[in-house]
mmCIF file of C-alpha atoms and ligand atoms in Angstrom:
data_model
loop_
_atom_site.group_PDB
_atom_site.id
_atom_site.type_symbol
_atom_site.label_atom_id
_atom_site.label_comp_id
_atom_site.label_asym_id
_atom_site.label_seq_id
_atom_site.Cartn_x
_atom_site.Cartn_y
_atom_site.Cartn_z
ATOM 1 C CA MET P 1 11.951 11.155 145.993
ATOM 2 C CA LEU P 2 9.139 12.914 147.843
ATOM 3 C CA ARG P 3 6.900 14.944 145.544
ATOM 4 C CA ILE P 4 4.789 17.751 146.954
ATOM 5 C CA LEU P 5 1.958 19.505 145.144
ATOM 6 C CA ALA P 6 1.557 23.013 146.577
ATOM 7 C CA ILE P 7 -1.210 25.579 146.223
ATOM 8 C CA GLU P 8 -0.785 29.319 146.810
ATOM 9 C CA THR P 9 -3.755 31.735 146.972
ATOM 10 C CA SER P 10 -2.745 34.269 149.638
ATOM 11 C CA CYS P 11 -3.135 37.351 147.441
ATOM 12 C CA ASP P 12 -3.748 37.937 143.734
ATOM 13 C CA GLU P 13 -1.725 35.083 142.269
ATOM 14 C CA CYS P 14 -3.370 31.702 141.848
ATOM 15 C CA ALA P 15 -0.470 29.272 141.809
ATOM 16 C CA ALA P 16 0.304 25.562 141.893
ATOM 17 C CA SER P 17 3.594 23.722 141.701
ATOM 18 C CA VAL P 18 5.119 20.287 142.008
ATOM 19 C CA VAL P 19 8.535 20.135 143.680
ATOM 20 C CA GLU P 20 10.586 16.979 144.129
ATOM 21 C CA GLY P 21 12.886 16.501 147.100
ATOM 22 C CA GLY P 22 12.366 20.074 148.291
ATOM 23 C CA GLU P 23 14.472 21.527 145.497
ATOM 24 C CA LYS P 24 13.696 20.224 142.030
ATOM 25 C CA VAL P 25 10.881 22.319 140.544
ATOM 26 C CA LEU P 26 8.917 20.084 138.158
ATOM 27 C CA SER P 27 6.318 22.758 137.444
ATOM 28 C CA ASN P 28 5.560 26.276 138.603
ATOM 29 C CA ILE P 29 2.250 27.648 137.328
ATOM 30 C CA VAL P 30 1.248 31.195 138.295
ATOM 31 C CA LEU P 31 -1.965 32.785 137.085
ATOM 32 C CA SER P 32 -1.831 36.459 137.939
ATOM 33 C CA GLN P 33 -5.041 38.411 138.502
ATOM 34 C CA VAL P 34 -3.161 41.680 138.357
ATOM 35 C CA GLU P 35 -5.233 43.073 135.475
ATOM 36 C CA LYS P 36 -8.490 42.396 137.338
ATOM 37 C CA HIS P 37 -7.326 44.433 140.327
ATOM 38 C CA ALA P 38 -5.493 47.157 138.397
ATOM 39 C CA GLU P 39 -8.575 49.345 137.963
ATOM 40 C CA PHE P 40 -8.939 49.466 141.764
ATOM 41 C CA GLY P 41 -5.257 50.388 142.282
ATOM 42 C CA GLY P 42 -4.779 47.467 144.689
ATOM 43 C CA VAL P 43 -5.981 43.969 145.507
ATOM 44 C CA VAL P 44 -9.684 43.561 146.386
ATOM 45 C CA PRO P 45 -9.927 40.488 148.700
ATOM 46 C CA GLU P 46 -13.385 39.263 147.632
ATOM 47 C CA LEU P 47 -12.558 39.685 143.957
ATOM 48 C CA ALA P 48 -9.323 37.735 144.514
ATOM 49 C CA ALA P 49 -11.279 34.921 146.185
ATOM 50 C CA ARG P 50 -13.776 34.747 143.343
ATOM 51 C CA GLU P 51 -10.992 34.623 140.752
ATOM 52 C CA HIS P 52 -9.136 31.901 142.692
ATOM 53 C CA LEU P 53 -12.295 29.817 142.788
ATOM 54 C CA ALA P 54 -12.703 30.166 139.036
ATOM 55 C CA SER P 55 -9.114 29.239 138.185
ATOM 56 C CA ILE P 56 -7.713 26.966 140.885
ATOM 57 C CA GLU P 57 -8.700 23.677 139.264
ATOM 58 C CA ILE P 58 -7.159 24.507 135.919
ATOM 59 C CA VAL P 59 -4.012 25.872 137.613
ATOM 60 C CA ILE P 60 -3.544 22.602 139.539
ATOM 61 C CA GLU P 61 -4.234 20.515 136.444
ATOM 62 C CA SER P 62 -1.655 22.573 134.539
ATOM 63 C CA ALA P 63 0.926 22.051 137.292
ATOM 64 C CA LEU P 64 0.438 18.262 137.144
ATOM 65 C CA LYS P 65 0.453 18.242 133.348
ATOM 66 C CA LYS P 66 3.611 20.347 133.127
ATOM 67 C CA ALA P 67 5.284 17.937 135.546
ATOM 68 C CA THR P 68 3.930 15.021 133.437
ATOM 69 C CA LEU P 69 2.421 13.489 136.564
ATOM 70 C CA ASP P 70 -0.995 12.651 137.923
ATOM 71 C CA MET P 71 -2.350 12.683 141.464
ATOM 72 C CA ASN P 72 -1.139 9.141 142.097
ATOM 73 C CA ASP P 73 2.456 10.375 141.784
ATOM 74 C CA ILE P 74 1.976 12.980 144.542
ATOM 75 C CA ASP P 75 3.049 12.225 148.133
ATOM 76 C CA ALA P 76 1.677 15.285 149.974
ATOM 77 C CA ILE P 77 -0.382 18.437 149.447
ATOM 78 C CA ALA P 78 0.821 21.799 150.765
ATOM 79 C CA PHE P 79 -1.087 25.059 150.903
ATOM 80 C CA THR P 80 -0.495 28.606 152.145
ATOM 81 C CA ASN P 81 -2.385 29.134 155.417
ATOM 82 C CA GLY P 82 -1.221 32.738 155.962
ATOM 83 C CA PRO P 83 -0.348 35.493 156.271
ATOM 84 C CA GLY P 84 -2.601 36.824 153.529
ATOM 85 C CA LEU P 85 -6.127 37.799 152.553
ATOM 86 C CA VAL P 86 -8.462 35.470 154.443
ATOM 87 C CA PRO P 87 -11.147 35.040 151.728
ATOM 88 C CA ALA P 88 -8.409 34.265 149.194
ATOM 89 C CA LEU P 89 -6.516 31.919 151.538
ATOM 90 C CA LEU P 90 -9.694 29.946 152.250
ATOM 91 C CA ILE P 91 -10.128 28.988 148.594
ATOM 92 C CA GLY P 92 -6.680 27.382 148.374
ATOM 93 C CA ALA P 93 -6.959 25.856 151.848
ATOM 94 C CA ASN P 94 -10.292 24.183 151.207
ATOM 95 C CA PHE P 95 -9.261 22.943 147.790
ATOM 96 C CA ALA P 96 -6.053 21.502 149.250
ATOM 97 C CA ARG P 97 -7.992 19.810 152.029
ATOM 98 C CA ALA P 98 -10.478 18.220 149.649
ATOM 99 C CA LEU P 99 -7.664 16.963 147.448
ATOM 100 C CA ALA P 100 -5.585 15.625 150.343
ATOM 101 C CA PHE P 101 -8.594 13.979 151.942
ATOM 102 C CA SER P 102 -9.788 12.257 148.805
ATOM 103 C CA TYR P 103 -6.318 10.888 147.978
ATOM 104 C CA ARG P 104 -5.508 10.182 151.672
ATOM 105 C CA LEU P 105 -2.380 12.327 151.500
ATOM 106 C CA PRO P 106 -0.741 14.431 154.222
ATOM 107 C CA LEU P 107 -1.946 18.050 154.220
ATOM 108 C CA ILE P 108 0.729 20.632 155.083
ATOM 109 C CA PRO P 109 -0.155 24.222 156.024
ATOM 110 C CA VAL P 110 2.730 26.544 155.070
ATOM 111 C CA ASN P 111 3.638 30.016 156.257
ATOM 112 C CA HIS P 112 3.897 32.225 153.156
ATOM 113 C CA PHE P 113 6.457 34.514 154.765
ATOM 114 C CA THR P 114 8.843 31.691 155.659
ATOM 115 C CA ALA P 115 8.330 30.201 152.223
ATOM 116 C CA HIS P 116 9.573 33.424 150.611
ATOM 117 C CA ILE P 117 12.946 32.833 152.292
ATOM 118 C CA ARG P 118 13.013 29.201 151.213
ATOM 119 C CA GLY P 119 12.194 30.251 147.648
ATOM 120 C CA ALA P 120 15.521 32.063 147.430
ATOM 121 C CA PHE P 121 17.290 28.683 147.355
ATOM 122 C CA LEU P 122 15.250 27.202 144.500
ATOM 123 C CA ASP P 123 17.267 26.477 141.345
ATOM 124 C CA LYS P 124 20.452 27.214 143.284
ATOM 125 C CA ASN P 125 23.063 24.923 144.747
ATOM 126 C CA ASN P 126 21.013 23.313 147.510
ATOM 127 C CA SER P 127 24.028 22.573 149.682
ATOM 128 C CA ILE P 128 24.034 26.269 150.632
ATOM 129 C CA GLN P 129 21.194 25.610 153.067
ATOM 130 C CA LYS P 130 22.664 22.375 154.353
ATOM 131 C CA ASN P 131 26.200 23.543 155.083
ATOM 132 C CA PRO P 132 26.521 24.897 158.661
ATOM 133 C CA SER P 133 29.486 27.046 157.637
ATOM 134 C CA ASN P 134 27.091 29.273 155.624
ATOM 135 C CA TYR P 135 25.396 30.382 158.862
ATOM 136 C CA PRO P 136 24.453 32.713 160.423
ATOM 137 C CA MET P 137 22.360 34.126 157.610
ATOM 138 C CA ILE P 138 20.491 37.401 157.420
ATOM 139 C CA ALA P 139 17.399 37.232 155.212
ATOM 140 C CA LEU P 140 15.505 40.199 153.870
ATOM 141 C CA VAL P 141 11.914 39.453 152.867
ATOM 142 C CA VAL P 142 10.668 42.391 150.911
ATOM 143 C CA SER P 143 7.247 42.139 149.322
ATOM 144 C CA GLY P 144 3.904 43.901 149.037
ATOM 145 C CA GLY P 145 2.876 42.647 152.458
ATOM 146 C CA HIS P 146 6.160 42.486 154.379
ATOM 147 C CA THR P 147 9.510 44.092 154.866
ATOM 148 C CA ALA P 148 11.438 42.142 157.456
ATOM 149 C CA LEU P 149 14.927 41.090 158.455
ATOM 150 C CA ILE P 150 15.415 37.579 159.771
ATOM 151 C CA HIS P 151 18.402 36.152 161.631
ATOM 152 C CA ILE P 152 18.875 32.462 160.830
ATOM 153 C CA THR P 153 21.293 30.316 162.786
ATOM 154 C CA ALA P 154 22.897 26.980 161.950
ATOM 155 C CA ASN P 155 20.663 25.133 164.414
ATOM 156 C CA SER P 156 17.866 25.978 161.950
ATOM 157 C CA LYS P 157 16.125 28.563 164.062
ATOM 158 C CA ALA P 158 15.074 31.836 162.505
ATOM 159 C CA LYS P 159 13.931 34.969 164.239
ATOM 160 C CA ILE P 160 12.554 38.240 162.937
ATOM 161 C CA ILE P 161 14.873 41.008 164.152
ATOM 162 C CA GLY P 162 13.150 43.934 162.472
ATOM 163 C CA GLN P 163 10.279 44.851 160.235
ATOM 164 C CA SER P 164 8.403 47.777 158.808
ATOM 165 C CA LEU P 165 6.570 49.884 161.356
ATOM 166 C CA ASP P 166 4.099 51.018 158.686
ATOM 167 C CA ASP P 167 4.072 50.358 154.917
ATOM 168 C CA ALA P 168 5.968 47.448 153.387
ATOM 169 C CA ALA P 169 8.513 48.412 150.719
ATOM 170 C CA GLY P 170 6.332 46.924 147.958
ATOM 171 C CA GLU P 171 3.401 48.933 149.288
ATOM 172 C CA ALA P 172 5.590 52.057 149.128
ATOM 173 C CA PHE P 173 6.334 51.274 145.470
ATOM 174 C CA ASP P 174 2.628 50.686 144.773
ATOM 175 C CA LYS P 175 1.498 53.882 146.518
ATOM 176 C CA GLY P 176 4.362 55.871 144.968
ATOM 177 C CA ALA P 177 3.359 54.700 141.497
ATOM 178 C CA LYS P 178 -0.228 55.773 142.123
ATOM 179 C CA ILE P 179 0.953 59.268 143.126
ATOM 180 C CA LEU P 180 3.084 59.412 139.965
ATOM 181 C CA GLY P 181 0.169 58.285 137.800
ATOM 182 C CA LEU P 182 1.920 55.009 136.911
ATOM 183 C CA SER P 183 0.299 51.603 136.584
ATOM 184 C CA TYR P 184 -0.301 48.883 139.200
ATOM 185 C CA PRO P 185 1.676 47.014 140.478
ATOM 186 C CA GLY P 186 3.896 49.968 141.185
ATOM 187 C CA GLY P 187 7.261 48.265 141.622
ATOM 188 C CA PRO P 188 7.793 47.212 138.004
ATOM 189 C CA ALA P 189 6.241 50.506 136.771
ATOM 190 C CA ILE P 190 8.579 52.644 138.881
ATOM 191 C CA GLU P 191 11.584 50.520 137.940
ATOM 192 C CA LYS P 192 10.811 50.942 134.233
ATOM 193 C CA THR P 193 10.245 54.702 134.519
ATOM 194 C CA ALA P 194 13.376 55.077 136.652
ATOM 195 C CA GLN P 195 15.562 53.591 133.922
ATOM 196 C CA ASN P 196 15.788 56.976 132.175
ATOM 197 C CA GLY P 197 16.056 58.979 135.397
ATOM 198 C CA ASN P 198 18.756 60.341 137.654
ATOM 199 C CA PRO P 199 18.615 58.645 141.083
ATOM 200 C CA ALA P 200 20.545 61.514 142.686
ATOM 201 C CA LYS P 201 18.314 64.281 141.325
ATOM 202 C CA PHE P 202 15.944 64.572 144.291
ATOM 203 C CA ALA P 203 16.656 63.810 147.956
ATOM 204 C CA PHE P 204 13.962 61.605 149.464
ATOM 205 C CA PRO P 205 14.063 60.616 153.159
ATOM 206 C CA ARG P 206 15.764 57.430 154.331
ATOM 207 C CA ALA P 207 13.918 56.851 157.588
ATOM 208 C CA LEU P 208 15.507 55.087 160.585
ATOM 209 C CA THR P 209 18.964 54.984 158.989
ATOM 210 C CA GLY P 210 20.547 57.877 160.872
ATOM 211 C CA ALA P 211 20.438 59.982 157.681
ATOM 212 C CA ALA P 212 19.806 63.722 158.063
ATOM 213 C CA GLY P 213 21.447 63.541 161.495
ATOM 214 C CA ARG P 214 18.461 61.829 163.135
ATOM 215 C CA ALA P 215 19.626 59.296 165.698
ATOM 216 C CA VAL P 216 18.070 55.826 165.457
ATOM 217 C CA GLU P 217 16.739 54.392 168.698
ATOM 218 C CA GLU P 218 18.102 51.034 169.766
ATOM 219 C CA CYS P 219 14.731 49.324 169.265
ATOM 220 C CA ASP P 220 14.528 50.574 165.659
ATOM 221 C CA ARG P 221 18.005 49.556 164.492
ATOM 222 C CA PHE P 222 16.598 46.867 162.204
ATOM 223 C CA ASN P 223 13.141 48.319 161.686
ATOM 224 C CA PHE P 224 11.901 50.167 158.608
ATOM 225 C CA SER P 225 9.450 52.968 157.974
ATOM 226 C CA PHE P 226 8.246 53.970 154.515
ATOM 227 C CA SER P 227 5.124 56.033 155.165
ATOM 228 C CA GLY P 228 7.106 59.309 155.427
ATOM 229 C CA LEU P 229 8.579 58.622 152.014
ATOM 230 C CA LYS P 230 5.099 58.489 150.498
ATOM 231 C CA THR P 231 4.257 61.854 152.125
ATOM 232 C CA ALA P 232 7.546 63.308 150.878
ATOM 233 C CA LEU P 233 6.664 62.181 147.351
ATOM 234 C CA GLN P 234 3.212 63.757 147.614
ATOM 235 C CA ASN P 235 4.758 67.051 148.768
ATOM 236 C CA HIS P 236 7.392 66.898 146.039
ATOM 237 C CA ILE P 237 4.702 66.491 143.365
ATOM 238 C CA ARG P 238 2.560 69.248 144.870
ATOM 239 C CA LYS P 239 5.497 71.683 144.868
ATOM 240 C CA SER P 240 6.439 70.828 141.296
ATOM 241 C CA GLU P 241 3.114 71.224 139.512
ATOM 242 C CA ASN P 242 4.747 73.092 136.641
ATOM 243 C CA TYR P 243 7.088 70.200 135.878
ATOM 244 C CA ILE P 244 4.862 67.143 136.115
ATOM 245 C CA SER P 245 4.122 67.125 132.396
ATOM 246 C CA TYR P 246 7.844 66.646 131.672
ATOM 247 C CA ALA P 247 8.793 62.992 131.198
ATOM 248 C CA SER P 248 12.283 63.704 132.572
ATOM 249 C CA PHE P 249 10.791 65.062 135.806
ATOM 250 C CA ILE P 250 8.747 61.881 136.299
ATOM 251 C CA SER P 251 11.670 59.586 135.479
ATOM 252 C CA ASP P 252 14.054 61.529 137.771
ATOM 253 C CA THR P 253 11.428 61.404 140.528
ATOM 254 C CA ALA P 254 10.864 57.657 140.019
ATOM 255 C CA ALA P 255 14.627 56.997 140.035
ATOM 256 C CA SER P 256 15.184 59.083 143.181
ATOM 257 C CA PHE P 257 12.203 57.495 144.941
ATOM 258 C CA GLN P 258 13.378 53.979 144.038
ATOM 259 C CA GLU P 259 16.896 54.865 145.187
ATOM 260 C CA ALA P 260 15.625 55.937 148.610
ATOM 261 C CA ILE P 261 13.827 52.593 149.124
ATOM 262 C CA VAL P 262 16.727 50.524 147.800
ATOM 263 C CA ASP P 263 19.289 52.445 149.892
ATOM 264 C CA VAL P 264 17.366 51.808 153.106
ATOM 265 C CA LEU P 265 16.882 48.100 152.348
ATOM 266 C CA VAL P 266 20.560 47.574 151.528
ATOM 267 C CA LYS P 267 21.878 49.667 154.401
ATOM 268 C CA LYS P 268 19.745 47.985 157.062
ATOM 269 C CA THR P 269 20.451 44.485 155.738
ATOM 270 C CA ILE P 270 24.209 45.053 155.647
ATOM 271 C CA PHE P 271 24.089 46.571 159.125
ATOM 272 C CA ALA P 272 22.253 43.476 160.386
ATOM 273 C CA ALA P 273 24.767 41.223 158.613
ATOM 274 C CA GLU P 274 27.671 43.067 160.266
ATOM 275 C CA THR P 275 25.979 43.017 163.672
ATOM 276 C CA PHE P 276 25.315 39.268 163.576
ATOM 277 C CA SER P 277 28.569 38.359 161.759
ATOM 278 C CA ALA P 278 26.530 36.783 158.993
ATOM 279 C CA LYS P 279 28.137 34.600 156.335
ATOM 280 C CA THR P 280 25.195 34.690 153.947
ATOM 281 C CA ILE P 281 22.646 37.288 152.910
ATOM 282 C CA VAL P 282 19.353 36.038 151.447
ATOM 283 C CA ILE P 283 16.993 38.350 149.558
ATOM 284 C CA SER P 284 13.482 37.424 148.449
ATOM 285 C CA GLY P 285 9.935 38.685 147.933
ATOM 286 C CA GLY P 286 8.425 40.631 145.040
ATOM 287 C CA VAL P 287 10.579 43.735 145.508
ATOM 288 C CA ALA P 288 13.673 41.524 145.105
ATOM 289 C CA CYS P 289 12.830 41.511 141.363
ATOM 290 C CA ASN P 290 14.086 45.089 141.325
ATOM 291 C CA GLN P 291 17.278 45.252 139.279
ATOM 292 C CA ARG P 292 18.705 48.221 141.162
ATOM 293 C CA LEU P 293 18.243 46.360 144.454
ATOM 294 C CA ARG P 294 19.850 43.213 143.034
ATOM 295 C CA GLU P 295 22.845 45.144 141.695
ATOM 296 C CA LYS P 296 23.417 46.987 144.962
ATOM 297 C CA PHE P 297 23.347 43.768 146.994
ATOM 298 C CA LEU P 298 25.645 41.956 144.593
ATOM 299 C CA LYS P 299 28.305 44.584 145.326
ATOM 300 C CA TYR P 300 28.694 42.884 148.718
ATOM 301 C CA SER P 301 29.531 39.507 147.163
ATOM 302 C CA ALA P 302 33.166 39.746 148.282
ATOM 303 C CA GLN P 303 32.185 39.974 151.977
ATOM 304 C CA TYR P 304 29.113 37.728 151.993
ATOM 305 C CA SER P 305 27.586 34.951 150.001
ATOM 306 C CA VAL P 306 24.668 36.886 148.483
ATOM 307 C CA ILE P 307 21.694 34.676 147.555
ATOM 308 C CA ILE P 308 18.967 36.523 145.670
ATOM 309 C CA ALA P 309 15.862 34.558 144.678
ATOM 310 C CA GLU P 310 15.477 33.887 140.957
ATOM 311 C CA LYS P 311 12.892 36.345 139.649
ATOM 312 C CA GLN P 312 10.193 33.679 139.133
ATOM 313 C CA TYR P 313 10.485 32.805 142.845
ATOM 314 C CA CYS P 314 10.524 36.427 144.096
ATOM 315 C CA THR P 315 6.902 37.229 143.398
ATOM 316 C CA ASP P 316 4.235 34.920 144.791
ATOM 317 C CA ASN P 317 4.463 31.338 143.596
ATOM 318 C CA ALA P 318 3.678 27.840 144.847
ATOM 319 C CA ALA P 319 7.152 26.332 144.314
ATOM 320 C CA MET P 320 8.380 28.137 147.427
ATOM 321 C CA ILE P 321 5.377 26.715 149.343
ATOM 322 C CA ALA P 322 6.260 23.174 148.254
ATOM 323 C CA ALA P 323 9.933 23.724 149.123
ATOM 324 C CA GLU P 324 9.090 24.961 152.611
ATOM 325 C CA ALA P 325 6.632 22.080 153.147
ATOM 326 C CA PHE P 326 9.403 19.583 152.419
ATOM 327 C CA TYR P 327 11.303 20.861 155.474
ATOM 328 C CA MET P 328 8.256 20.407 157.697
ATOM 329 C CA GLN P 329 8.610 16.616 157.843
ATOM 330 C CA PRO P 330 7.485 14.489 159.580
ATOM 331 C CA PHE P 331 4.015 15.413 158.359
ATOM 332 C CA GLU P 332 1.069 15.299 160.725
ATOM 333 C CA LYS P 333 -2.129 13.555 159.656
ATOM 334 C CA ASN P 334 -4.402 16.507 160.211
ATOM 335 C CA TYR P 335 -7.046 17.939 157.917
ATOM 336 C CA ASN P 336 -7.586 21.224 159.738
ATOM 337 C CA VAL P 337 -7.327 24.324 157.609
ATOM 338 C CA ASP P 338 -7.059 27.303 159.927
ATOM 339 C CA VAL P 339 -5.880 30.354 158.015
ATOM 340 C CA PHE P 340 -4.475 33.613 159.418
ATOM 341 C CA ALA P 341 -4.146 37.169 158.141
ATOM 342 C CA ARG P 342 -1.101 38.537 159.945
ATOM 343 C CA LEU P 343 2.386 37.421 160.805
ATOM 344 C CA LYS P 344 3.015 37.051 164.504
ATOM 345 C CA ASN P 345 5.775 39.362 165.605
ATOM 346 C CA GLU P 346 7.896 36.822 167.429
ATOM 347 C CA THR P 347 7.512 34.098 164.795
ATOM 348 C CA ILE P 348 10.295 31.551 165.039
ATOM 349 C CA PHE P 349 10.491 28.901 162.401
ATOM 350 C CA SER P 350 12.532 26.021 161.253
ATOM 351 C CA LEU P 351 14.950 26.545 158.404
ATOM 352 C CA GLY P 352 17.909 24.968 156.708
ATOM 353 C CA LYS P 353 17.591 21.383 157.920
HETATM 354 O O1 KG4 O 401 5.903 38.831 146.926
HETATM 355 P P1 KG4 O 401 4.817 39.514 146.170
HETATM 356 O O2 KG4 O 401 4.472 38.982 144.808
HETATM 357 O O3 KG4 O 401 3.485 39.527 146.985
HETATM 358 C C1 KG4 O 401 3.408 39.673 148.372
HETATM 359 O O4 KG4 O 401 3.619 38.666 149.091
HETATM 360 O O5 KG4 O 401 3.171 40.819 148.779
HETATM 361 O O6 KG4 O 401 5.225 41.057 146.074
HETATM 362 C C2 KG4 O 401 4.456 41.994 145.363
HETATM 363 C C3 KG4 O 401 5.110 43.354 145.510
HETATM 364 C C4 KG4 O 401 4.291 44.493 144.931
HETATM 365 O O7 KG4 O 401 4.186 45.514 145.905
HETATM 366 C C5 KG4 O 401 5.118 44.949 143.733
HETATM 367 O O8 KG4 O 401 4.990 46.337 143.456
HETATM 368 C C6 KG4 O 401 6.515 44.589 144.160
HETATM 369 O O9 KG4 O 401 6.383 43.366 144.845
HETATM 370 N N1 KG4 O 401 7.412 44.422 143.020
HETATM 371 C C7 KG4 O 401 8.470 45.221 142.769
HETATM 372 C C8 KG4 O 401 9.015 44.782 141.540
HETATM 373 N N2 KG4 O 401 8.285 43.722 141.084
HETATM 374 C C9 KG4 O 401 7.301 43.515 142.011
HETATM 375 N N3 KG4 O 401 8.985 46.249 143.453
HETATM 376 C C10 KG4 O 401 10.050 46.870 142.938
HETATM 377 N N4 KG4 O 401 10.622 46.541 141.754
HETATM 378 C C11 KG4 O 401 10.136 45.492 141.035
HETATM 379 N N5 KG4 O 401 10.701 45.165 139.861
HETATM 380 ZN ZN1 ZN O 402 4.428 37.043 148.937
#
């Protein structure tokens, strides 16, 4: 069984994992730097790179140890080559190259975005991906860096059909939390605060959904926009100065804000699924940890097979990188490590082989 050691350093998680046969996770080590970046209210690329450099060796050693393996048991090395923060990506890429070169192993550059989709199938029944009757699929990747809908067909082609025109949903959570005086990262903080709140208390905008009688242009049917929501939250707080010391006001605001994001994500995904007669809906990325989002999607389980990534594979991890690498066989013997910051709009990739 092919064993891949994968390294992920695209943002503020330093991660390594060993995955066997593209599906069996033997180890999944994630060292989060979140506390180091918290005081800045967001990820600082150079700081992330420095932290990756300090921890990558121990993270890889831990991944091998947890899997009770050593380098001689590894068949290939995978690493994230983008999209992400270039200084951070370069640490993982160069470490992966050195390791692959010294052990004469194939080196596999992996697209982090595609890997998020693949991560949704980890620790699930793997035949889901292999069975053509589960296609077409609509995948929603919803993280701090991306909010995108992907149409995946049985001939293993995938195409982005829509994405955020401005902020990603995770970014909206992070910025919203900052406005509300909550901690970073904002998603978990807003979710926690929202637990005691009323999601119907305040009406926040649901952009590009046709809400409030605003027609959606054809080209934006599957696109998202969250920057207006942030402005609406700012205005809401400004208008309510007398109430902001009340915990119930903050929890109602957090719940209503979260509801607006979740509503848009669910509505657009279901619309895409209807439009493309999808059989399966796949949800992944950090925001997919959100319980409200998970519950709302699971309500569609009668119409679609709803696959939501396990929480440990929603946020950044290296197991999803190893899983995606497995599907990139045959491996090229190439030790180039070009990294890239942004996802190309028309990206088409191979899935579900
Ligand atoms: O996938 P991820 O770890 O990194 C990127 O590739 O961006 O996603 C991180 C994002 C952050 O914006 C964070 O606020 C959000 O995922 N997030 C959540 C939750 N947990 C993490 N958003 C909403 N609810 C959550 N429970
Ligand atoms: Zn990610």
